[in-house]
Each structure stands twice: as structure tokens, then as C-alpha cells.
Amino acid sequence: MRCLITGATGFVGRHLIAALRAAGHEVVGLARESADLDILVHTLDLNDTPATTTLLKQIQPAWIFHLAGYADNGRSFQEPAAAWAGNRDATRSLYTAMVQAELRPRILYVSSGLVYGDAGPGEHVFTETDALRPASPYAESKVAAEQLSREFPLDIVYVRPFNQIGPGQLPNYAVANFARQVVAVERELQTHVIVKGNLNARRDLTDVRDMVKAYIRLLEVGQSGEVYNAGSGQTYRMGDILNRLAALAHITLQIDDQSDPNRQADTAVSRADIRKLQQTTGWKPEHSVEQTLTDVLADCRG
């Protein structure tokens, strides 16, 4: 199968490339900037609709994994316009280009579990039919991109992934940030781990290497127009994740709490009901959190 990945050079894109190639698929990438990858990557801004149309005609993809977009939930509070341009506007441009190119590939639109927002006190398991209450510009732009997707006559499957972690993730995400700091303490380059988020928040965490396999299965057997939650189905307290990283590195953990008051609206509890995904695809996570954290630390150590 000829597959096109938008946002191919990102954290998830690199793992998806590896999984698709291992399964025998032909993979082509699209990204705003070039990168040293084992596949052909076209450099393009998705908001350039004419150029995107021309490229789609050239590639003729059978599957498209639409990963590209603005991805930093926390930073979106400071730059909401960038979130909207990267998620809603770029998605509209991609779909418009597909219509103009007269192509109808099978598409996976990768949304976010953050579209559900915060259910309030206690833990709530989010199902695909729950109301959407986005609590950040990032999440709002993802909701808007989902909604406009339904305006196009295309074969689109929707996935709402919850938090993905694993080797290669940038340090502006909590677990990757913790791991890099733990390694710095291990190497005596710093004495404390600086924390800028809520350590009592609970997150549904999934190894990215498992998540991309769910994405592939959804394009294989997912129903067009349907939404699927993707995650581990269980939550982990972020403070406990930090403690596990410290224990794996055999360091004494000292914390410098610099929590950002601007993140007060951020979701405190987030857990996915993944029964629909599992019933449709047979997928289940294979990596334990302990193994993922071990691999993340190894990646940080180089």
C-alpha cells in the first residue's frame, strides 16, 4: 500500500514510518522541513493548497495518515492563532487539495483525547459519545478540524489518541522532560528536577510504538466516518511517573516546583474508554509503562 504521512518528521511520524515499512508498505512523507529519514520526504506547507494538490496528484496515495499540525497543548495558551492555523486551516487545505486532485484515499485524521476536556472532580472514563469540552486553544482547534472534516466527501476515519510517550519525544512534553532532567541529575549536571506542571494530574499513557500500530489497524478495518479513542485505558499520576524514572536511574529525587499558573485550565484527569477500538481492530498495548520509561531513559542517555 502506498502511504503518505503528513508531519512525517515528527515524534509520532518517525515511529509510524518504521511500523509501516516493517509491515511491507511503501511510505512517502510530507513535512514543513526536511529531515534525514529512510524515506522520501517532500517539503511543503499544507496551507499552500495549489502545491499540495500538485503533490497529491504526483504521489497518488492509497492511505493518508494526517499527523501534521500544531501539537503543543501547553504553549497554545500563548499562541492560539498558530494552533488554529496548524490544525484547522491546514486540514481544510489538505482536504481541499484532495478534492481538487480528484483523489479519494483512505484517511486517518489524528485528533486528540484533549477534545473531551476536564470532566471535573473524580475520574471519568471518556467514550466517543461524550460531549466535547476542549479546555485549550489546541484542543479547540482539533475539535474544529474534526468538524470541518465532515464537510468533505472523503473516506475519513477519526482517532482521538490520549497521551503518547516513548523514545525520541521532544522535552516540551512532560515525560520526556522528566527523563532528560533525571539523566542530567544522574550525570551531576543539575541537582533538582524542575517541575512546571501538576504532578497530581493523572494521564492515560501509551507507548508510541503501540499507538502507531493502532493507527495502521484503523486504516485496515476502521469504519469510515467513525471516531475511535486510542490509549491504554488506565491512568498514571504524573508524580508517580517521575518517581519511577528516578528509581530506574537510581537517583535521589529532589524537586523544584515551578508550576505555571496559566495552565490552570488544563485537563486534570484524562482516561480513554478503548473498547470500540479493541472490538474493531483487536489491538491492545504491548509495552508496559516500566519498559517504555526504561527505553525513554536509554534514549536520553544517547
PDB file of C-alpha atoms in Angstrom:
ATOM      1  CA  MET A   1       0.000   0.000   0.000  1.00  0.00           C
ATOM      2  CA  ARG A   2       1.338   3.466  -0.858  1.00  0.00           C
ATOM      3  CA  CYS A   3       1.062   5.560   2.296  1.00  0.00           C
ATOM      4  CA  LEU A   4       1.506   9.298   2.744  1.00  0.00           C
ATOM      5  CA  ILE A   5       2.296  10.625   6.214  1.00  0.00           C
ATOM      6  CA  THR A   6       1.813  14.329   6.838  1.00  0.00           C
ATOM      7  CA  GLY A   7       4.044  15.541   9.645  1.00  0.00           C
ATOM      8  CA  ALA A   8       6.356  12.629   8.883  1.00  0.00           C
ATOM      9  CA  THR A   9       9.399  14.093  10.628  1.00  0.00           C
ATOM     10  CA  GLY A  10       7.688  14.454  14.000  1.00  0.00           C
ATOM     11  CA  PHE A  11       7.817  12.161  17.017  1.00  0.00           C
ATOM     12  CA  VAL A  12       4.838  10.003  16.016  1.00  0.00           C
ATOM     13  CA  GLY A  13       5.614  10.190  12.305  1.00  0.00           C
ATOM     14  CA  ARG A  14       9.044   8.611  12.699  1.00  0.00           C
ATOM     15  CA  HIS A  15       7.611   5.669  14.639  1.00  0.00           C
ATOM     16  CA  LEU A  16       4.758   5.284  12.142  1.00  0.00           C
ATOM     17  CA  ILE A  17       7.249   5.155   9.266  1.00  0.00           C
ATOM     18  CA  ALA A  18       9.085   2.297  10.973  1.00  0.00           C
ATOM     19  CA  ALA A  19       5.869   0.363  11.651  1.00  0.00           C
ATOM     20  CA  LEU A  20       4.531   0.788   8.094  1.00  0.00           C
ATOM     21  CA  ARG A  21       7.810  -0.252   6.500  1.00  0.00           C
ATOM     22  CA  ALA A  22       8.033  -3.275   8.794  1.00  0.00           C
ATOM     23  CA  ALA A  23       4.566  -4.258   7.536  1.00  0.00           C
ATOM     24  CA  GLY A  24       5.724  -4.016   3.910  1.00  0.00           C
ATOM     25  CA  HIS A  25       4.070  -0.738   2.920  1.00  0.00           C
ATOM     26  CA  GLU A  26       5.534   1.922   0.641  1.00  0.00           C
ATOM     27  CA  VAL A  27       5.857   5.175   2.610  1.00  0.00           C
ATOM     28  CA  VAL A  28       6.199   8.784   1.457  1.00  0.00           C
ATOM     29  CA  GLY A  29       6.467  11.687   3.880  1.00  0.00           C
ATOM     30  CA  LEU A  30       5.369  15.294   3.884  1.00  0.00           C
ATOM     31  CA  ALA A  31       6.733  17.903   6.288  1.00  0.00           C
ATOM     32  CA  ARG A  32       7.426  21.616   6.567  1.00  0.00           C
ATOM     33  CA  GLU A  33      11.146  20.990   6.978  1.00  0.00           C
ATOM     34  CA  SER A  34      13.446  18.319   5.601  1.00  0.00           C
ATOM     35  CA  ALA A  35      14.967  15.618   7.783  1.00  0.00           C
ATOM     36  CA  ASP A  36      17.313  12.679   7.424  1.00  0.00           C
ATOM     37  CA  LEU A  37      14.908   9.767   7.132  1.00  0.00           C
ATOM     38  CA  ASP A  38      14.947   6.460   5.247  1.00  0.00           C
ATOM     39  CA  ILE A  39      12.017   7.539   3.069  1.00  0.00           C
ATOM     40  CA  LEU A  40      11.354  10.284   0.550  1.00  0.00           C
ATOM     41  CA  VAL A  41      10.053  13.367   2.370  1.00  0.00           C
ATOM     42  CA  HIS A  42       8.537  16.239   0.393  1.00  0.00           C
ATOM     43  CA  THR A  43       8.963  19.653   1.977  1.00  0.00           C
ATOM     44  CA  LEU A  44       5.684  21.549   1.838  1.00  0.00           C
ATOM     45  CA  ASP A  45       3.407  23.842   3.830  1.00  0.00           C
ATOM     46  CA  LEU A  46      -0.023  22.209   3.851  1.00  0.00           C
ATOM     47  CA  ASN A  47      -1.652  25.638   3.804  1.00  0.00           C
ATOM     48  CA  ASP A  48      -0.351  26.014   0.233  1.00  0.00           C
ATOM     49  CA  THR A  49      -3.336  24.330  -1.396  1.00  0.00           C
ATOM     50  CA  PRO A  50      -2.166  24.516  -5.060  1.00  0.00           C
ATOM     51  CA  ALA A  51       1.221  22.965  -4.195  1.00  0.00           C
ATOM     52  CA  THR A  52      -0.464  20.294  -2.081  1.00  0.00           C
ATOM     53  CA  THR A  53      -2.841  19.470  -4.936  1.00  0.00           C
ATOM     54  CA  THR A  54       0.067  19.028  -7.345  1.00  0.00           C
ATOM     55  CA  LEU A  55       1.947  16.812  -4.923  1.00  0.00           C
ATOM     56  CA  LEU A  56      -1.060  14.590  -4.218  1.00  0.00           C
ATOM     57  CA  LYS A  57      -1.542  14.036  -7.952  1.00  0.00           C
ATOM     58  CA  GLN A  58       2.103  13.018  -8.171  1.00  0.00           C
ATOM     59  CA  ILE A  59       2.100  10.641  -5.190  1.00  0.00           C
ATOM     60  CA  GLN A  60      -1.355   9.064  -5.683  1.00  0.00           C
ATOM     61  CA  PRO A  61      -1.518   7.721  -2.105  1.00  0.00           C
ATOM     62  CA  ALA A  62      -3.906   4.932  -1.157  1.00  0.00           C
ATOM     63  CA  TRP A  63      -3.673   5.771   2.558  1.00  0.00           C
ATOM     64  CA  ILE A  64      -3.004   9.100   4.248  1.00  0.00           C
ATOM     65  CA  PHE A  65      -2.081   9.421   7.912  1.00  0.00           C
ATOM     66  CA  HIS A  66      -2.750  13.064   8.751  1.00  0.00           C
ATOM     67  CA  LEU A  67      -0.406  13.729  11.665  1.00  0.00           C
ATOM     68  CA  ALA A  68       0.724  17.223  10.696  1.00  0.00           C
ATOM     69  CA  GLY A  69      -0.377  20.162  12.779  1.00  0.00           C
ATOM     70  CA  TYR A  70       0.247  22.252  15.845  1.00  0.00           C
ATOM     71  CA  ALA A  71       0.925  19.835  18.705  1.00  0.00           C
ATOM     72  CA  ASP A  72       1.907  21.761  21.845  1.00  0.00           C
ATOM     73  CA  ASN A  73      -1.153  21.902  24.097  1.00  0.00           C
ATOM     74  CA  GLY A  74       0.502  23.952  26.858  1.00  0.00           C
ATOM     75  CA  ARG A  75       2.082  26.504  24.559  1.00  0.00           C
ATOM     76  CA  SER A  76      -1.189  27.015  22.670  1.00  0.00           C
ATOM     77  CA  PHE A  77      -2.386  29.259  25.507  1.00  0.00           C
ATOM     78  CA  GLN A  78       0.328  31.732  24.480  1.00  0.00           C
ATOM     79  CA  GLU A  79      -0.099  31.364  20.686  1.00  0.00           C
ATOM     80  CA  PRO A  80      -3.675  30.319  19.870  1.00  0.00           C
ATOM     81  CA  ALA A  81      -3.552  31.649  16.306  1.00  0.00           C
ATOM     82  CA  ALA A  82      -0.716  29.245  15.483  1.00  0.00           C
ATOM     83  CA  ALA A  83      -2.755  26.317  16.863  1.00  0.00           C
ATOM     84  CA  TRP A  84      -5.735  27.202  14.687  1.00  0.00           C
ATOM     85  CA  ALA A  85      -3.595  27.701  11.578  1.00  0.00           C
ATOM     86  CA  GLY A  86      -1.723  24.441  12.087  1.00  0.00           C
ATOM     87  CA  ASN A  87      -4.740  22.277  12.887  1.00  0.00           C
ATOM     88  CA  ARG A  88      -7.965  23.626  11.405  1.00  0.00           C
ATOM     89  CA  ASP A  89      -6.640  25.642   8.452  1.00  0.00           C
ATOM     90  CA  ALA A  90      -4.006  23.155   7.308  1.00  0.00           C
ATOM     91  CA  THR A  91      -6.534  20.318   7.494  1.00  0.00           C
ATOM     92  CA  ARG A  92      -9.008  22.236   5.372  1.00  0.00           C
ATOM     93  CA  SER A  93      -6.289  22.937   2.821  1.00  0.00           C
ATOM     94  CA  LEU A  94      -5.286  19.251   2.658  1.00  0.00           C
ATOM     95  CA  TYR A  95      -8.861  18.106   2.065  1.00  0.00           C
ATOM     96  CA  THR A  96      -9.497  20.842  -0.495  1.00  0.00           C
ATOM     97  CA  ALA A  97      -6.376  19.705  -2.344  1.00  0.00           C
ATOM     98  CA  MET A  98      -7.650  16.117  -2.331  1.00  0.00           C
ATOM     99  CA  VAL A  99     -10.954  17.154  -3.851  1.00  0.00           C
ATOM    100  CA  GLN A 100      -9.196  19.283  -6.466  1.00  0.00           C
ATOM    101  CA  ALA A 101      -6.838  16.421  -7.299  1.00  0.00           C
ATOM    102  CA  GLU A 102      -9.886  14.139  -7.678  1.00  0.00           C
ATOM    103  CA  LEU A 103      -8.423  11.615  -5.249  1.00  0.00           C
ATOM    104  CA  ARG A 104     -10.207   9.610  -2.585  1.00  0.00           C
ATOM    105  CA  PRO A 105      -7.594   7.843  -0.485  1.00  0.00           C
ATOM    106  CA  ARG A 106      -8.409   6.338   2.885  1.00  0.00           C
ATOM    107  CA  ILE A 107      -7.509   8.923   5.538  1.00  0.00           C
ATOM    108  CA  LEU A 108      -6.785   8.700   9.246  1.00  0.00           C
ATOM    109  CA  TYR A 109      -7.445  12.054  10.868  1.00  0.00           C
ATOM    110  CA  VAL A 110      -5.449  12.135  14.117  1.00  0.00           C
ATOM    111  CA  SER A 111      -7.313  14.318  16.608  1.00  0.00           C
ATOM    112  CA  SER A 112      -6.672  14.294  20.383  1.00  0.00           C
ATOM    113  CA  GLY A 113      -8.137  12.950  23.602  1.00  0.00           C
ATOM    114  CA  LEU A 114      -7.925  16.519  24.901  1.00  0.00           C
ATOM    115  CA  VAL A 115     -11.076  17.395  22.935  1.00  0.00           C
ATOM    116  CA  TYR A 116     -13.093  15.963  25.848  1.00  0.00           C
ATOM    117  CA  GLY A 117     -11.718  18.483  28.343  1.00  0.00           C
ATOM    118  CA  ASP A 118     -11.958  18.009  32.090  1.00  0.00           C
ATOM    119  CA  ALA A 119     -14.883  16.042  33.491  1.00  0.00           C
ATOM    120  CA  GLY A 120     -14.439  17.665  36.888  1.00  0.00           C
ATOM    121  CA  PRO A 121     -13.775  16.044  40.292  1.00  0.00           C
ATOM    122  CA  GLY A 122     -13.077  12.322  40.296  1.00  0.00           C
ATOM    123  CA  GLU A 123     -12.023  10.148  37.410  1.00  0.00           C
ATOM    124  CA  HIS A 124     -14.174   9.909  34.306  1.00  0.00           C
ATOM    125  CA  VAL A 125     -13.636   7.413  31.506  1.00  0.00           C
ATOM    126  CA  PHE A 126     -14.234   9.209  28.212  1.00  0.00           C
ATOM    127  CA  THR A 127     -16.178   7.428  25.493  1.00  0.00           C
ATOM    128  CA  GLU A 128     -16.506   8.523  21.873  1.00  0.00           C
ATOM    129  CA  THR A 129     -20.058   9.768  22.516  1.00  0.00           C
ATOM    130  CA  ASP A 130     -19.142  12.095  25.385  1.00  0.00           C
ATOM    131  CA  ALA A 131     -19.619  15.827  24.891  1.00  0.00           C
ATOM    132  CA  LEU A 132     -16.582  17.731  23.651  1.00  0.00           C
ATOM    133  CA  ARG A 133     -15.431  20.416  26.092  1.00  0.00           C
ATOM    134  CA  PRO A 134     -11.972  21.500  24.907  1.00  0.00           C
ATOM    135  CA  ALA A 135     -10.058  23.431  27.558  1.00  0.00           C
ATOM    136  CA  SER A 136      -7.209  24.888  25.464  1.00  0.00           C
ATOM    137  CA  PRO A 137      -6.743  26.590  22.086  1.00  0.00           C
ATOM    138  CA  TYR A 138      -5.001  23.423  20.916  1.00  0.00           C
ATOM    139  CA  ALA A 139      -7.977  21.232  21.806  1.00  0.00           C
ATOM    140  CA  GLU A 140     -10.449  23.760  20.377  1.00  0.00           C
ATOM    141  CA  SER A 141      -8.597  23.751  17.054  1.00  0.00           C
ATOM    142  CA  LYS A 142      -8.665  19.949  16.993  1.00  0.00           C
ATOM    143  CA  VAL A 143     -12.446  19.953  17.510  1.00  0.00           C
ATOM    144  CA  ALA A 144     -12.814  22.466  14.682  1.00  0.00           C
ATOM    145  CA  ALA A 145     -10.666  20.313  12.379  1.00  0.00           C
ATOM    146  CA  GLU A 146     -12.806  17.252  13.160  1.00  0.00           C
ATOM    147  CA  GLN A 147     -15.966  19.173  12.386  1.00  0.00           C
ATOM    148  CA  LEU A 148     -14.791  20.606   9.079  1.00  0.00           C
ATOM    149  CA  SER A 149     -13.538  17.154   8.032  1.00  0.00           C
ATOM    150  CA  ARG A 150     -17.151  16.027   7.864  1.00  0.00           C
ATOM    151  CA  GLU A 151     -17.897  18.686   5.265  1.00  0.00           C
ATOM    152  CA  PHE A 152     -15.767  16.889   2.659  1.00  0.00           C
ATOM    153  CA  PRO A 153     -16.825  13.830   0.578  1.00  0.00           C
ATOM    154  CA  LEU A 154     -13.834  11.796   1.683  1.00  0.00           C
ATOM    155  CA  ASP A 155     -13.135   8.416   3.292  1.00  0.00           C
ATOM    156  CA  ILE A 156     -12.002   9.547   6.750  1.00  0.00           C
ATOM    157  CA  VAL A 157     -11.530   7.526   9.937  1.00  0.00           C
ATOM    158  CA  TYR A 158     -11.077   9.559  13.126  1.00  0.00           C
ATOM    159  CA  VAL A 159      -8.847   8.674  16.046  1.00  0.00           C
ATOM    160  CA  ARG A 160      -8.566  10.537  19.344  1.00  0.00           C
ATOM    161  CA  PRO A 161      -5.259   9.464  20.891  1.00  0.00           C
ATOM    162  CA  PHE A 162      -4.553  10.135  24.536  1.00  0.00           C
ATOM    163  CA  ASN A 163      -1.007  10.814  25.739  1.00  0.00           C
ATOM    164  CA  GLN A 164       1.732   9.096  23.743  1.00  0.00           C
ATOM    165  CA  ILE A 165       5.210   8.620  25.203  1.00  0.00           C
ATOM    166  CA  GLY A 166       8.371   6.907  24.047  1.00  0.00           C
ATOM    167  CA  PRO A 167      11.896   7.310  22.690  1.00  0.00           C
ATOM    168  CA  GLY A 168      12.510  10.420  20.595  1.00  0.00           C
ATOM    169  CA  GLN A 169       9.886  12.690  22.121  1.00  0.00           C
ATOM    170  CA  LEU A 170      10.734  16.374  22.474  1.00  0.00           C
ATOM    171  CA  PRO A 171      11.371  17.712  26.000  1.00  0.00           C
ATOM    172  CA  ASN A 172       8.397  20.096  25.897  1.00  0.00           C
ATOM    173  CA  TYR A 173       6.250  17.077  26.826  1.00  0.00           C
ATOM    174  CA  ALA A 174       6.141  16.077  30.467  1.00  0.00           C
ATOM    175  CA  VAL A 175       7.529  12.534  30.489  1.00  0.00           C
ATOM    176  CA  ALA A 176      10.306  13.338  28.011  1.00  0.00           C
ATOM    177  CA  ASN A 177      11.155  16.448  30.005  1.00  0.00           C
ATOM    178  CA  PHE A 178      11.279  14.498  33.264  1.00  0.00           C
ATOM    179  CA  ALA A 179      13.506  11.841  31.701  1.00  0.00           C
ATOM    180  CA  ARG A 180      16.019  14.337  30.343  1.00  0.00           C
ATOM    181  CA  GLN A 181      16.236  16.055  33.711  1.00  0.00           C
ATOM    182  CA  VAL A 182      16.607  12.754  35.552  1.00  0.00           C
ATOM    183  CA  VAL A 183      19.532  11.875  33.275  1.00  0.00           C
ATOM    184  CA  ALA A 184      21.037  15.323  33.937  1.00  0.00           C
ATOM    185  CA  VAL A 185      20.805  14.673  37.700  1.00  0.00           C
ATOM    186  CA  GLU A 186      22.263  11.201  37.151  1.00  0.00           C
ATOM    187  CA  ARG A 187      25.241  12.841  35.414  1.00  0.00           C
ATOM    188  CA  GLU A 188      25.503  15.503  38.150  1.00  0.00           C
ATOM    189  CA  LEU A 189      24.713  18.291  35.680  1.00  0.00           C
ATOM    190  CA  GLN A 190      21.879  19.533  37.913  1.00  0.00           C
ATOM    191  CA  THR A 191      20.666  18.800  41.427  1.00  0.00           C
ATOM    192  CA  HIS A 192      16.869  19.170  41.152  1.00  0.00           C
ATOM    193  CA  VAL A 193      14.172  18.184  38.672  1.00  0.00           C
ATOM    194  CA  ILE A 194      12.257  21.325  37.725  1.00  0.00           C
ATOM    195  CA  VAL A 195       8.507  20.751  37.522  1.00  0.00           C
ATOM    196  CA  LYS A 196       6.204  23.215  35.751  1.00  0.00           C
ATOM    197  CA  GLY A 197       3.019  21.151  35.687  1.00  0.00           C
ATOM    198  CA  ASN A 198       0.630  19.490  38.113  1.00  0.00           C
ATOM    199  CA  LEU A 199       2.205  16.308  39.487  1.00  0.00           C
ATOM    200  CA  ASN A 200      -1.204  15.187  40.805  1.00  0.00           C
ATOM    201  CA  ALA A 201      -2.698  15.155  37.305  1.00  0.00           C
ATOM    202  CA  ARG A 202      -3.450  11.678  36.001  1.00  0.00           C
ATOM    203  CA  ARG A 203      -2.860  10.784  32.361  1.00  0.00           C
ATOM    204  CA  ASP A 204      -3.709   7.862  30.120  1.00  0.00           C
ATOM    205  CA  LEU A 205      -0.227   6.992  28.790  1.00  0.00           C
ATOM    206  CA  THR A 206       0.541   4.733  25.808  1.00  0.00           C
ATOM    207  CA  ASP A 207       3.839   3.802  24.206  1.00  0.00           C
ATOM    208  CA  VAL A 208       4.006   5.484  20.793  1.00  0.00           C
ATOM    209  CA  ARG A 209       5.211   2.216  19.244  1.00  0.00           C
ATOM    210  CA  ASP A 210       1.932   0.618  20.268  1.00  0.00           C
ATOM    211  CA  MET A 211      -0.127   3.636  19.240  1.00  0.00           C
ATOM    212  CA  VAL A 212       1.089   3.675  15.641  1.00  0.00           C
ATOM    213  CA  LYS A 213       0.066   0.043  15.280  1.00  0.00           C
ATOM    214  CA  ALA A 214      -3.452   1.081  16.300  1.00  0.00           C
ATOM    215  CA  TYR A 215      -3.366   3.765  13.597  1.00  0.00           C
ATOM    216  CA  ILE A 216      -2.472   1.200  10.956  1.00  0.00           C
ATOM    217  CA  ARG A 217      -5.185  -1.180  12.094  1.00  0.00           C
ATOM    218  CA  LEU A 218      -7.754   1.609  11.911  1.00  0.00           C
ATOM    219  CA  LEU A 219      -6.997   2.234   8.252  1.00  0.00           C
ATOM    220  CA  GLU A 220      -7.148  -1.500   7.635  1.00  0.00           C
ATOM    221  CA  VAL A 221     -10.517  -2.159   9.282  1.00  0.00           C
ATOM    222  CA  GLY A 222     -11.915   1.065  10.776  1.00  0.00           C
ATOM    223  CA  GLN A 223     -15.285   2.307   9.573  1.00  0.00           C
ATOM    224  CA  SER A 224     -15.369   5.490   7.515  1.00  0.00           C
ATOM    225  CA  GLY A 225     -16.824   8.419   9.474  1.00  0.00           C
ATOM    226  CA  GLU A 226     -16.395   6.719  12.838  1.00  0.00           C
ATOM    227  CA  VAL A 227     -14.400   8.048  15.811  1.00  0.00           C
ATOM    228  CA  TYR A 228     -12.143   5.795  17.901  1.00  0.00           C
ATOM    229  CA  ASN A 229     -10.442   6.595  21.182  1.00  0.00           C
ATOM    230  CA  ALA A 230      -6.896   5.268  21.442  1.00  0.00           C
ATOM    231  CA  GLY A 231      -4.980   4.860  24.684  1.00  0.00           C
ATOM    232  CA  SER A 232      -4.029   2.368  27.359  1.00  0.00           C
ATOM    233  CA  GLY A 233      -7.337   2.626  29.200  1.00  0.00           C
ATOM    234  CA  GLN A 234      -5.647   3.335  32.523  1.00  0.00           C
ATOM    235  CA  THR A 235      -4.237   6.453  34.140  1.00  0.00           C
ATOM    236  CA  TYR A 236      -0.951   7.220  35.831  1.00  0.00           C
ATOM    237  CA  ARG A 237      -0.254  10.027  38.281  1.00  0.00           C
ATOM    238  CA  MET A 238       2.476  12.208  36.779  1.00  0.00           C
ATOM    239  CA  GLY A 239       4.271  12.432  40.119  1.00  0.00           C
ATOM    240  CA  ASP A 240       4.430   8.630  40.190  1.00  0.00           C
ATOM    241  CA  ILE A 241       5.893   8.583  36.671  1.00  0.00           C
ATOM    242  CA  LEU A 242       8.612  10.975  37.811  1.00  0.00           C
ATOM    243  CA  ASN A 243       9.297   8.769  40.827  1.00  0.00           C
ATOM    244  CA  ARG A 244       9.588   5.689  38.588  1.00  0.00           C
ATOM    245  CA  LEU A 245      12.079   7.445  36.328  1.00  0.00           C
ATOM    246  CA  ALA A 246      14.158   8.451  39.342  1.00  0.00           C
ATOM    247  CA  ALA A 247      14.078   4.891  40.683  1.00  0.00           C
ATOM    248  CA  LEU A 248      15.131   3.440  37.315  1.00  0.00           C
ATOM    249  CA  ALA A 249      18.065   5.880  37.249  1.00  0.00           C
ATOM    250  CA  HIS A 250      18.918   5.165  40.913  1.00  0.00           C
ATOM    251  CA  ILE A 251      18.937   8.843  41.871  1.00  0.00           C
ATOM    252  CA  THR A 252      17.588  10.638  44.926  1.00  0.00           C
ATOM    253  CA  LEU A 253      14.773  12.801  43.644  1.00  0.00           C
ATOM    254  CA  GLN A 254      14.694  16.469  44.618  1.00  0.00           C
ATOM    255  CA  ILE A 255      12.004  18.642  43.042  1.00  0.00           C
ATOM    256  CA  ASP A 256      11.943  22.368  42.271  1.00  0.00           C
ATOM    257  CA  ASP A 257       8.232  23.133  41.792  1.00  0.00           C
ATOM    258  CA  GLN A 258       7.721  25.967  39.294  1.00  0.00           C
ATOM    259  CA  SER A 259       4.102  25.231  38.305  1.00  0.00           C
ATOM    260  CA  ASP A 260       2.708  27.570  35.670  1.00  0.00           C
ATOM    261  CA  PRO A 261      -0.477  29.352  36.868  1.00  0.00           C
ATOM    262  CA  ASN A 262      -1.513  29.842  33.235  1.00  0.00           C
ATOM    263  CA  ARG A 263      -2.092  26.094  32.942  1.00  0.00           C
ATOM    264  CA  GLN A 264      -4.962  26.093  35.467  1.00  0.00           C
ATOM    265  CA  ALA A 265      -7.490  25.404  32.708  1.00  0.00           C
ATOM    266  CA  ASP A 266      -5.537  22.356  31.511  1.00  0.00           C
ATOM    267  CA  THR A 267      -7.219  18.968  31.873  1.00  0.00           C
ATOM    268  CA  ALA A 268      -6.527  17.378  35.276  1.00  0.00           C
ATOM    269  CA  VAL A 269      -7.808  13.829  34.631  1.00  0.00           C
ATOM    270  CA  SER A 270      -7.862  12.052  31.283  1.00  0.00           C
ATOM    271  CA  ARG A 271      -8.678   8.394  30.631  1.00  0.00           C
ATOM    272  CA  ALA A 272      -9.846   6.672  27.450  1.00  0.00           C
ATOM    273  CA  ASP A 273     -12.526   4.065  27.003  1.00  0.00           C
ATOM    274  CA  ILE A 274     -10.865   1.981  24.275  1.00  0.00           C
ATOM    275  CA  ARG A 275     -13.439  -0.790  23.907  1.00  0.00           C
ATOM    276  CA  LYS A 276     -14.602   0.415  20.490  1.00  0.00           C
ATOM    277  CA  LEU A 277     -11.029   0.431  19.154  1.00  0.00           C
ATOM    278  CA  GLN A 278     -10.309  -3.022  20.565  1.00  0.00           C
ATOM    279  CA  GLN A 279     -13.571  -4.537  19.331  1.00  0.00           C
ATOM    280  CA  THR A 280     -12.994  -3.149  15.831  1.00  0.00           C
ATOM    281  CA  THR A 281      -9.282  -3.858  15.440  1.00  0.00           C
ATOM    282  CA  GLY A 282      -8.251  -6.410  18.074  1.00  0.00           C
ATOM    283  CA  TRP A 283      -5.455  -4.023  19.069  1.00  0.00           C
ATOM    284  CA  LYS A 284      -4.009  -3.828  22.563  1.00  0.00           C
ATOM    285  CA  PRO A 285      -0.886  -2.165  24.012  1.00  0.00           C
ATOM    286  CA  GLU A 286       2.166  -4.415  24.227  1.00  0.00           C
ATOM    287  CA  HIS A 287       4.696  -2.245  26.092  1.00  0.00           C
ATOM    288  CA  SER A 288       4.494  -1.888  29.857  1.00  0.00           C
ATOM    289  CA  VAL A 289       4.979   1.593  31.314  1.00  0.00           C
ATOM    290  CA  GLU A 290       8.122   0.315  33.035  1.00  0.00           C
ATOM    291  CA  GLN A 291       9.596  -0.815  29.707  1.00  0.00           C
ATOM    292  CA  THR A 292       8.662   2.440  27.998  1.00  0.00           C
ATOM    293  CA  LEU A 293      10.259   4.548  30.729  1.00  0.00           C
ATOM    294  CA  THR A 294      13.378   2.377  30.593  1.00  0.00           C
ATOM    295  CA  ASP A 295      13.604   2.946  26.831  1.00  0.00           C
ATOM    296  CA  VAL A 296      12.997   6.675  27.198  1.00  0.00           C
ATOM    297  CA  LEU A 297      15.853   6.964  29.699  1.00  0.00           C
ATOM    298  CA  ALA A 298      18.146   4.949  27.423  1.00  0.00           C
ATOM    299  CA  ASP A 299      17.274   7.268  24.539  1.00  0.00           C
ATOM    300  CA  CYS A 300      18.050  10.336  26.666  1.00  0.00           C
ATOM    301  CA  ARG A 301      21.398   8.885  27.636  1.00  0.00           C
ATOM    302  CA  GLY A 302      22.257   8.518  23.951  1.00  0.00           C
TER     303      GLY A 302
END
